[in-house]
Coordinates of C-alpha atoms and ligand atoms in Angstrom, one line a residue:
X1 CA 13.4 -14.0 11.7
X2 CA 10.8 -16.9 13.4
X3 CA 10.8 -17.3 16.8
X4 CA 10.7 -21.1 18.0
X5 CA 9.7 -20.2 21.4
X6 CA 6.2 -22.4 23.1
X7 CA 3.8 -20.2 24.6
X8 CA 4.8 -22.2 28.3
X9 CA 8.2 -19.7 27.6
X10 CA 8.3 -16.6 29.1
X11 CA 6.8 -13.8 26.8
X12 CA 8.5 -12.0 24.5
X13 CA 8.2 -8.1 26.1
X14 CA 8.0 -4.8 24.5
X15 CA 6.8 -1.3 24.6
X16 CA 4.3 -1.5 21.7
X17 CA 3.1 -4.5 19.5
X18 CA 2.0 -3.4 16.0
X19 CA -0.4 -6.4 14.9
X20 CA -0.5 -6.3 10.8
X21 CA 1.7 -6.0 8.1
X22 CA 0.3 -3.9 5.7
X23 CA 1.6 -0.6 5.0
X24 CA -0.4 0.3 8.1
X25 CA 1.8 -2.1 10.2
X26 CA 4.6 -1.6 8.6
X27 CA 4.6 2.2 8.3
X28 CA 3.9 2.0 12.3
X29 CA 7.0 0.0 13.0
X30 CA 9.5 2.3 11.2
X31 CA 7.9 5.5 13.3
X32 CA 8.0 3.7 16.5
X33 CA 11.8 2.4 15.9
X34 CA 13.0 6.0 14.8
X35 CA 11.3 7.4 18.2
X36 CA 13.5 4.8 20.1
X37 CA 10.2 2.4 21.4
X38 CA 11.4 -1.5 21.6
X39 CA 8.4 -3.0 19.2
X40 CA 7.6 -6.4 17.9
X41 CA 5.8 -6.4 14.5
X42 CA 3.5 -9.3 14.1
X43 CA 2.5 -10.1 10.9
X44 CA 1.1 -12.8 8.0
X45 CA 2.8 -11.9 4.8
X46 CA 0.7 -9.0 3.8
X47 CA -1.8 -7.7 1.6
X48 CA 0.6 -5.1 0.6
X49 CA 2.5 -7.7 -2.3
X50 CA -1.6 -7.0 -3.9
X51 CA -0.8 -3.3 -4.1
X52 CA 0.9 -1.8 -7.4
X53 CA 3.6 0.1 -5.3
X54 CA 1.9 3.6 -5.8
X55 CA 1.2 5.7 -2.8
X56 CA -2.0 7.1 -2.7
X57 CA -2.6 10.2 -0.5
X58 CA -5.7 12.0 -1.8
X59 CA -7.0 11.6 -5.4
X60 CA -10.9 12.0 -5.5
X61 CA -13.9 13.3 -2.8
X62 CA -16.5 14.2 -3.3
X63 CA -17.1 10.3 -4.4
X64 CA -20.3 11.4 -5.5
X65 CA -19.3 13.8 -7.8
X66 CA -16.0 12.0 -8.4
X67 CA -14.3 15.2 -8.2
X68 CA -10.3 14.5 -9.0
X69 CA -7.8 16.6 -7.5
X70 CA -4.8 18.1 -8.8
X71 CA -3.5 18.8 -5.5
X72 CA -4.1 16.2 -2.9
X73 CA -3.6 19.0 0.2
X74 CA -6.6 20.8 -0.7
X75 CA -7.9 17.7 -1.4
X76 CA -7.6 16.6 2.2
X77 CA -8.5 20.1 3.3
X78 CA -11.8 20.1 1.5
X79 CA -12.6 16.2 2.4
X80 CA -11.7 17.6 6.4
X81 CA -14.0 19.9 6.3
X82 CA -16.8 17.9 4.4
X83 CA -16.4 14.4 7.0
X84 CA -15.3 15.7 10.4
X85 CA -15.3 12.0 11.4
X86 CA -12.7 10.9 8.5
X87 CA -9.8 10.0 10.0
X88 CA -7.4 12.2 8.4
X89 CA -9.4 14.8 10.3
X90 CA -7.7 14.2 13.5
X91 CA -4.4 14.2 11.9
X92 CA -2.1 17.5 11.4
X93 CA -1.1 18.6 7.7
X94 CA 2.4 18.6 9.2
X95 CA 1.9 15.2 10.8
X96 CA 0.6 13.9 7.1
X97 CA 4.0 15.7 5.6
X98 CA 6.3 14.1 8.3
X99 CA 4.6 11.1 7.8
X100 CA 5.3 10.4 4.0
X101 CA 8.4 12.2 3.9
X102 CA 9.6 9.6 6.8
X103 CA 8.4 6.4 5.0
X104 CA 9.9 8.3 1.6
X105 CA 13.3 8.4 2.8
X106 CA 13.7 5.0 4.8
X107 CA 12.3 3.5 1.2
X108 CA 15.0 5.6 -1.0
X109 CA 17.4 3.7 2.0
X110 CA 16.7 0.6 0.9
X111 CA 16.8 1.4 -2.7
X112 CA 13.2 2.5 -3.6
X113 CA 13.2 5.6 -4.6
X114 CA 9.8 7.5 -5.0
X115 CA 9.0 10.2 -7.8
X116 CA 6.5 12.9 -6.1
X117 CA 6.1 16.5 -6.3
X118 CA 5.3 18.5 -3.2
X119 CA 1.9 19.9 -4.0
X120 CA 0.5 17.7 -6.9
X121 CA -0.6 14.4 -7.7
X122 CA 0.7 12.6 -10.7
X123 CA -1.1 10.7 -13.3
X124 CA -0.3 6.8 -14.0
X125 CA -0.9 4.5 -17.0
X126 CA -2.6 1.4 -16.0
X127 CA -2.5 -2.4 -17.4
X128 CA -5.7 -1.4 -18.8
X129 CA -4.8 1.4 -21.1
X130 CA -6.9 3.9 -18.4
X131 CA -5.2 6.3 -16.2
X132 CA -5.0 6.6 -12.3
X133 CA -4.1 9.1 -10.2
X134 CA -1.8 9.1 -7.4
X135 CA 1.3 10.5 -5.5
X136 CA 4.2 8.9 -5.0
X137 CA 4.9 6.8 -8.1
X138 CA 8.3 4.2 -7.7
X139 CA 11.0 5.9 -9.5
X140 CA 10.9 3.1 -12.3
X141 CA 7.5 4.5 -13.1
X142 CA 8.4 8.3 -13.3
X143 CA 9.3 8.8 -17.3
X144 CA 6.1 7.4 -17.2
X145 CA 4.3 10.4 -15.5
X146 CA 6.2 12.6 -18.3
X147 CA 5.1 11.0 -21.5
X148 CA 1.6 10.2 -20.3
X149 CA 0.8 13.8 -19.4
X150 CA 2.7 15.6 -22.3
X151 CA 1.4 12.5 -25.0
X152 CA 4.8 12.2 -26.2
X153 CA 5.1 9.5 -28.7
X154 CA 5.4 6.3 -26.5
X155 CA 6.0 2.2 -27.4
X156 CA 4.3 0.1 -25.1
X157 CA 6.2 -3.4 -25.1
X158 CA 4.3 -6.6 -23.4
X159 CA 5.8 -10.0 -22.9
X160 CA 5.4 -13.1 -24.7
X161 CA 4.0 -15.5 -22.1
X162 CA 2.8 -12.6 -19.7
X163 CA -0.5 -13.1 -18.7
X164 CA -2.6 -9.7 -17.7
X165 CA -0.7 -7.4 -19.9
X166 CA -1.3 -6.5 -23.4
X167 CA 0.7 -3.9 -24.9
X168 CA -2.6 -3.8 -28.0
X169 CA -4.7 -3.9 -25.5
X170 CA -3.8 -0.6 -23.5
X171 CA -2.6 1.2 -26.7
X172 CA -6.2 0.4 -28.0
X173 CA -7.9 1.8 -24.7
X174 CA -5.6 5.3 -25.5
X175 CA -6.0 5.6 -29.2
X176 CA -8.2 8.6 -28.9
X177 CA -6.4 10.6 -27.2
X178 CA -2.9 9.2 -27.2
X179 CA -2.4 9.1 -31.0
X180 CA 1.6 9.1 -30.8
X181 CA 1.4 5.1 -28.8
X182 CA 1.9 2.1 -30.3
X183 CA 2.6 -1.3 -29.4
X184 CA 5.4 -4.1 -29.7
X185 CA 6.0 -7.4 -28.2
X186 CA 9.0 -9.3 -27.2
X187 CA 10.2 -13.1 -25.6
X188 CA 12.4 -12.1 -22.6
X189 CA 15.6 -13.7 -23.0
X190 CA 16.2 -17.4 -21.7
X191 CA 12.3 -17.9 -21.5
X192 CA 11.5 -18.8 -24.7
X193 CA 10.4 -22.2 -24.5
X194 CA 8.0 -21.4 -22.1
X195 CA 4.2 -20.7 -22.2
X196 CA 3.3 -19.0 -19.3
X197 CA 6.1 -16.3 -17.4
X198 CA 5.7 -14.5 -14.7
X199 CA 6.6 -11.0 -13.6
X200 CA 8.3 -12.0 -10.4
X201 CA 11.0 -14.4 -12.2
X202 CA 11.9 -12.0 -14.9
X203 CA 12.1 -9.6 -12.1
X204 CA 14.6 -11.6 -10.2
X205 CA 16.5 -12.4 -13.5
X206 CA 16.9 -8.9 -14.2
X207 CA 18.9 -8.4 -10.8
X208 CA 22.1 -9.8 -12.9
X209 CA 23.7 -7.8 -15.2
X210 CA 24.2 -10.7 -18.1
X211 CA 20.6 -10.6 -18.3
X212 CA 20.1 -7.0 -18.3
X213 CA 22.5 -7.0 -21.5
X214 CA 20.1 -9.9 -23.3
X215 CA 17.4 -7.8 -22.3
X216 CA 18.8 -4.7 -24.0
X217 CA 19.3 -6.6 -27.1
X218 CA 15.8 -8.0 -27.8
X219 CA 14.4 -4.1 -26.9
X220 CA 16.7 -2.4 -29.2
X221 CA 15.2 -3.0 -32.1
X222 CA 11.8 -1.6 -30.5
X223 CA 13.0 2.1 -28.9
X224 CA 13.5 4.0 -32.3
X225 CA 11.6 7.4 -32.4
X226 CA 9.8 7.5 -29.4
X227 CA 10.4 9.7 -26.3
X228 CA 10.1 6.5 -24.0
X229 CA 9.3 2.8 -23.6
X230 CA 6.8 1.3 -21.4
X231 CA 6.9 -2.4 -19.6
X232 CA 5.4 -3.9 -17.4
X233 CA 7.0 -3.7 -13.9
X234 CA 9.9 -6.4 -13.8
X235 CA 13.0 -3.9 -13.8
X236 CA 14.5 -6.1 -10.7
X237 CA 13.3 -6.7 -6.9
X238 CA 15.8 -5.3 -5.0
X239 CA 17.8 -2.8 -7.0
X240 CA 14.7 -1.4 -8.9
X241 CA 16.4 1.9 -9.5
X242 CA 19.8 0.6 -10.7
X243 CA 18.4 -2.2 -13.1
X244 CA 16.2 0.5 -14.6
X245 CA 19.2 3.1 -15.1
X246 CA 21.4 0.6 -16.6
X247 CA 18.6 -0.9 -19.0
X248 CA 18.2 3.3 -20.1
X249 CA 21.5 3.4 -20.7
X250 CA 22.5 0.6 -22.7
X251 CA 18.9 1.3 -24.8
X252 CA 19.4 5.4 -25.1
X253 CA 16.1 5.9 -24.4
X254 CA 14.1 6.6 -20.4
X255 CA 12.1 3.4 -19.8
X256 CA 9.3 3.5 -17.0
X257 CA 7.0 0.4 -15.8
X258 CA 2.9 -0.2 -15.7
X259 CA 1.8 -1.7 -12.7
X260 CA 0.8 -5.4 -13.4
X261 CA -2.3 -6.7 -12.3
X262 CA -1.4 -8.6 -8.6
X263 CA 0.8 -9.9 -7.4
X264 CA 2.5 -7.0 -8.6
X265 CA 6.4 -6.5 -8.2
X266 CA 6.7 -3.2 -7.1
X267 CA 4.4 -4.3 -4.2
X268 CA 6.7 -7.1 -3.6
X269 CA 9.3 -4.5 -3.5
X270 CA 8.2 -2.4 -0.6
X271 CA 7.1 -5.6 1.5
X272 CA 11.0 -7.0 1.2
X273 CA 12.4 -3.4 1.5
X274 CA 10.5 -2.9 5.1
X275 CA 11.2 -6.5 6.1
X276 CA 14.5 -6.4 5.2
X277 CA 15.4 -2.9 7.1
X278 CA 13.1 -2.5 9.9
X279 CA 15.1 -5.3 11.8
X280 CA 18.4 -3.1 10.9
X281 CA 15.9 -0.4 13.3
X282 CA 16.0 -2.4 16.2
X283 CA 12.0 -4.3 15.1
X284 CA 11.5 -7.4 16.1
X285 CA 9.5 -8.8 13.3
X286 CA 7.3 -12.2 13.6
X287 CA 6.4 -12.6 9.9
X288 CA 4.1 -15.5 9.3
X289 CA 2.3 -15.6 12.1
X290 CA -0.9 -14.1 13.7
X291 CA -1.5 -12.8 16.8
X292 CA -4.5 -15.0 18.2
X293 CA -5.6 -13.8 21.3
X294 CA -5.6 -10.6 23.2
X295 CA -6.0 -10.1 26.9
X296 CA -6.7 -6.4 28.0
X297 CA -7.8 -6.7 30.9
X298 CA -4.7 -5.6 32.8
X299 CA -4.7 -1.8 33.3
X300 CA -1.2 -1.5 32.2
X301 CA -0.7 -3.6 29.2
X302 CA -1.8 -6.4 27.0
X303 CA -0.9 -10.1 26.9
X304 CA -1.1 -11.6 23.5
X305 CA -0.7 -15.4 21.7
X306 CA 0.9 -15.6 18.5
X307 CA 0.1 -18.1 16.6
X308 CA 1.0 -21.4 18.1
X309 CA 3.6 -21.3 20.4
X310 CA 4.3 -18.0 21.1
X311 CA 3.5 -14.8 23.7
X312 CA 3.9 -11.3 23.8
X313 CA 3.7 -8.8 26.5
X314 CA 3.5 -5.1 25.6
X315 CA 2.7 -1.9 27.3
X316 CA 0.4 -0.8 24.2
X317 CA -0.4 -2.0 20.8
X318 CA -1.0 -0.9 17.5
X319 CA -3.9 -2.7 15.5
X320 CA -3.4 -2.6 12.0
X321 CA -5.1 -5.2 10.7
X322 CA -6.8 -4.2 7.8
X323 CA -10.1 -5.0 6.4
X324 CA -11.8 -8.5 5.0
X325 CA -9.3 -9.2 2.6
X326 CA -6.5 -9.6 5.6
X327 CA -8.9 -10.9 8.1
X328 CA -8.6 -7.6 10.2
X329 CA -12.6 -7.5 9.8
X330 CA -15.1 -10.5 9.0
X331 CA -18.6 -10.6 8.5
X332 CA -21.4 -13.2 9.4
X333 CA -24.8 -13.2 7.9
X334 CA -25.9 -10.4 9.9
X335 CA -22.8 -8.3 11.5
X336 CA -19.5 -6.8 10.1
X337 CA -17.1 -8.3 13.5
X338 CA -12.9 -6.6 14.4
X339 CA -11.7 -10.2 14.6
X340 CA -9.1 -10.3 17.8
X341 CA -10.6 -8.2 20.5
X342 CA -13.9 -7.7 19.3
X343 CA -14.0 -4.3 19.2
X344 CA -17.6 -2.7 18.2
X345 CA -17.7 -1.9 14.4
X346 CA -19.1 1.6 13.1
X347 CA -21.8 -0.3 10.2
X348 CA -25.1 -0.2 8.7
X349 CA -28.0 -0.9 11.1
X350 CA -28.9 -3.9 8.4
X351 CA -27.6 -5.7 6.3
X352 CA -29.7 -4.6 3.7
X353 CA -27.9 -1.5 3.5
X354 CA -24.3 -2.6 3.1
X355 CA -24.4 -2.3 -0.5
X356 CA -26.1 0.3 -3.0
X357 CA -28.3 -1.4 -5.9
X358 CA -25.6 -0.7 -8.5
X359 CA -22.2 -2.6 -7.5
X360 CA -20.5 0.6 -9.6
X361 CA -22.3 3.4 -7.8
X362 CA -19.6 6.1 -7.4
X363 CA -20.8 6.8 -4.1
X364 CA -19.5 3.4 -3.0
X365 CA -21.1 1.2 -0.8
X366 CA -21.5 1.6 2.7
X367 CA -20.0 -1.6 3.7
X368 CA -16.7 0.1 2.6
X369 CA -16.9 2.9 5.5
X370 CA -17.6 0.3 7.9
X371 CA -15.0 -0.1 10.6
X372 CA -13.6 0.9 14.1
X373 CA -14.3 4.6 15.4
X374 CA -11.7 6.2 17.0
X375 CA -11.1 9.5 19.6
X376 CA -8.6 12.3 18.5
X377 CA -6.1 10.4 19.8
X378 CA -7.0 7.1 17.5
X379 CA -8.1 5.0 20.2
X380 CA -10.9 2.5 19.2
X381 CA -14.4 3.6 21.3
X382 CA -16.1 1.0 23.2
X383 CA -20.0 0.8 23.0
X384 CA -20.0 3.9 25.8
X385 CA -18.3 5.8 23.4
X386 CA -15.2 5.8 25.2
X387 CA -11.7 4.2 24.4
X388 CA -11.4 0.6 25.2
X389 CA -8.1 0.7 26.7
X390 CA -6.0 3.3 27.3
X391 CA -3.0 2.0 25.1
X392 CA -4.6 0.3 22.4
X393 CA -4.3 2.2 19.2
X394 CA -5.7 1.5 15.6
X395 CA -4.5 2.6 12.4
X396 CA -5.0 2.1 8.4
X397 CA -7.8 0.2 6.4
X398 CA -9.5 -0.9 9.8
X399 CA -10.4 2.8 10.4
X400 CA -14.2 3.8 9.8
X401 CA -15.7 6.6 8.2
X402 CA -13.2 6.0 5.3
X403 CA -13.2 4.2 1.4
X404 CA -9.8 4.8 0.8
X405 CA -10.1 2.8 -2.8
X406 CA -12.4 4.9 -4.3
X407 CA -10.9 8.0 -2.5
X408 CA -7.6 6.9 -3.6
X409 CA -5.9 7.6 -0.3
X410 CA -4.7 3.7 0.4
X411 CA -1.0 4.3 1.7
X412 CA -1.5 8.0 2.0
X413 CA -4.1 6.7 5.2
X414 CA -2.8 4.0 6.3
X415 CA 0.9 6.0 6.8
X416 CA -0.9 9.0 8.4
X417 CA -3.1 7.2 10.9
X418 CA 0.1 4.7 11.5
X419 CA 2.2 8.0 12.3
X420 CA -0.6 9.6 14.7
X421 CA -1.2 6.2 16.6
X422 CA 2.7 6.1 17.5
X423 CA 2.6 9.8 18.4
X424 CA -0.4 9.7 20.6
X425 CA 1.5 6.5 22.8
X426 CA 4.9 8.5 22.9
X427 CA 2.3 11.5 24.2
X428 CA 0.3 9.0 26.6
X429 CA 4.0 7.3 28.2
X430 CA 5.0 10.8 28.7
Ligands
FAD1 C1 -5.1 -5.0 -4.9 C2 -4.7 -3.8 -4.1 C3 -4.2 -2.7 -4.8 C4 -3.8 -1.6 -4.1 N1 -3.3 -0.5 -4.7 C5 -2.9 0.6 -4.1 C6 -2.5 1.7 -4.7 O1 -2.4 1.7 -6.0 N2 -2.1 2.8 -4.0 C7 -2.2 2.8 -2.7 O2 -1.9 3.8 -2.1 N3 -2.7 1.7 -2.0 C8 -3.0 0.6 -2.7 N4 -3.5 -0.4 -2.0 C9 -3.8 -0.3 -0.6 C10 -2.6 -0.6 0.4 O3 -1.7 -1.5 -0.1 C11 -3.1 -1.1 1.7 O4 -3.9 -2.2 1.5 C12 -3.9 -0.1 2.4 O5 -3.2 1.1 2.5 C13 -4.4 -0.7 3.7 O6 -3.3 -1.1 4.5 P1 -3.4 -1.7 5.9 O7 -2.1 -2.0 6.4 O8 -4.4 -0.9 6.7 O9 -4.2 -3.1 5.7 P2 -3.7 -4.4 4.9 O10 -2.8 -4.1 3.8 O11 -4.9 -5.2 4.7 O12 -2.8 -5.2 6.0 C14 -3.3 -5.7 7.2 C15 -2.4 -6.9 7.5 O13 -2.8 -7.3 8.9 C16 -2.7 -8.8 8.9 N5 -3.5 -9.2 10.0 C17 -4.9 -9.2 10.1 N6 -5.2 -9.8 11.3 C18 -4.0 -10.1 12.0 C19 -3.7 -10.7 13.2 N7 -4.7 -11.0 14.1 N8 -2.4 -10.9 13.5 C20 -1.4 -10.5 12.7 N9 -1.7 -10.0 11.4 C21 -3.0 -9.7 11.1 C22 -3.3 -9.2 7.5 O14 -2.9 -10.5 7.2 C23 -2.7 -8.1 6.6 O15 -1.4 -8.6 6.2 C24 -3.9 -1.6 -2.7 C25 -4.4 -2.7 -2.0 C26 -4.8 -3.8 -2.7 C27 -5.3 -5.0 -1.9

């Protein structure tokens, strides 16, 4: 809930401020509640309702050789050993485990439940007919995992109305080597008359039962002979699971979803499912807002504005910020700049040398590795090589030394780091 506080009130207090909410911030939150610390989570509504909903933990390295893993541990193993200075090289295998498994089972709390198995990464259908890999797939995705990787005959079924997501469009990206899908098209009940619908309202909709049944009716005709039926992701916002298992059962046949292109539901999904629980933790949570200024110059803490009208003391702090597209980083004509404290940024000497010649070079650009360096114990360094402040901590996107797109280790990251910030200040209160 907002805070109507004026920065002439007292500050708010806590033990740790996690700035950010991204998974990163999010993820940090949830471990510092469980281990009883009083946090504030400051956040602008995130980055994280861009994200499909699909956690990512290890998928491809070398990028060079875009070498795809079947098992993301050895993946991370190999990667370790390869770039000492990534930052899942300071973290544990264990810590990674705990990490996920934590964020896994306070999601399945709130009604998300994820499909993963233990040593293996699973394979995705796309809204573009290709495939991705990944770990954790939302539940509502899972008979989608099945079909694609046994090429069981499958009906993809679009939306009238629905722009982004053509049911031809990714059966005709497959037809090689998916021979048993084909597609099918359908007005979703109630939206006929309209041109344009959007995955978000049909998601809501599908939250009441009435509208699950005129759902049902207009698919029936379409879920003869094939082993399952693919959607785009609508099957509800808050009850993702349930909608989905009663849809199966009144249609006979397992349905899964296909990520839409963003905003994307499922990633709406796990923004509402932390915002909505994390208070139920004990986290104070100032959504909307940014956190403006930061004063560490006091040995044993931080004094922060947020936003207008609003201060915050806290022992230590979390900085999970993310990268350009959150504001976490910026650049200027010459230098990449970490936007609150000004904390040095690990780049390219020039600016000539952010990016490679070819925008698809699967190395990636070098621009995408820039960010803050850290000590074991994922404090950011100062210029000297040292960590600015005892208690300040960073975690997720922000990291250096890391392209977690093309690695395919978005979530996977940003939970890990977010789990080994919180367990280094638990270690540093004593
Ligand atoms: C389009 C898209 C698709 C994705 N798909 C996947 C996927 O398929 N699988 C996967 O694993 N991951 C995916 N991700 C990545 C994932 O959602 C996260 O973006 C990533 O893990 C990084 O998270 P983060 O928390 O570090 O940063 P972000 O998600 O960028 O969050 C940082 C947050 O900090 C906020 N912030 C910045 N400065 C301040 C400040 N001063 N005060 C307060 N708040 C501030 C920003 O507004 C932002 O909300 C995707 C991301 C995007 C954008």
């Amino acid at each position: 809930m907002q805070q109507t506080h004026r920065k002439t009130d007292p500050p708010q207090r806590c033990e740790l401020l996690v700035i950010g909410a991204g998974m990163a911030g999010m993820a940090a939150a949830l471990f510092a509640a469980r281990r009883g610390i009083d946090t504030i989570l400051v956040g602008e509504s995130s980055e994280i309702i861009f994200a499909s909903g699909l956690m990512d933990l290890m998928g491809v390295h070398p990028l060079a050789q875009k070498r795809v893993w079947h098992d993301p541990w050895a993946a991370i193993r190999r990667l370790c050993r390869d770039l000492p200075a990534h930052p899942y090289a300071h973290i544990p295998e264990a810590g990674i485990r705990r990490a996920l498994e934590t964020v896994f089972s306070f999601l399945e709390s709130a009604g998300l439940r994820y499909f993963r198995r233990p040593q293996r990464n699973c394979r995705v259908l796309t809204a573009l007919g290709s495939e991705k890999i990944t770990y954790g797939v939302p539940r509502t995705m899972a008979a989608g995992v099945q079909v694609l990787e046994r090429k069981k005959p499958c009906r993809i079924v679009d939306i009238q109305g629905l722009k982004g997501f053509s049911s031809r469009l990714i059966v005709r990206a497959r037809h090689r080597s998916w021979p048993g899908l084909d597609a099918a098209r359908i007005v979703f009940p109630g939206m006929q008359d309209r041109t344009e619908v959007y995955a978000e309202q049909m998601a809501r909709a599908l939250e009441v039962p009435r509208q699950r049944e005129e759902l049902a009716r207009v698919l029936a005709p379409h879920v003869k002979g094939v082993a399952a039926v693919g959607m785009p992701a609508i099957f509800g916002m808050y009850h993702s699971d349930a909608v989905c298992r009663d849809l199966e059962q009144r249609l006979g046949v397992p349905l899964f979803e296909i990520p839409t292109f963003p905003p994307c539901v499922p990633g709406l999904r796990l923004k509402e499912a932390f915002e909505r629980r994390l208070p139920e933790l004990g986290v104070r949570l100032i959504t909307g807002k940014r956190v403006v200024s930061a004063d560490v110059s006091q040995s044993n803490g931080f004094a922060f504005g947020v936003g207008d009208d609003l201060a915050v003391a806290a022992d230590a702090a979390v900085l999970a910020s993310g990268r350009f597209l959150g504001k976490g980083l910026w650049a200027d004509r010459r230098r990449v700049r970490e936007s609150l404290f000004d904390l040095p940024v690990c780049q390219p000497d020039s600016r000539r040398r952010w990016h490679r010649r070819t925008f698809l070079d699967s190395r990636g650009h070098p621009l995408n590795r820039a960010g803050l360096e850290i000590d074991a114990r994922f404090r950011p360094l100062g210029t000297g090589g040292r960590p600015v402040h005892r208690r300040l901590y960073a975690a997720g996107s922000i990291l250096a030394h890391q392209d977690w797109m093309r690695a395919k280790c978005g979530s996977g990251l940003s939970i890990a780091s977010a789990w080994a910030a919180v367990e280094a200040f638990i270690r540093e209160r004593g």
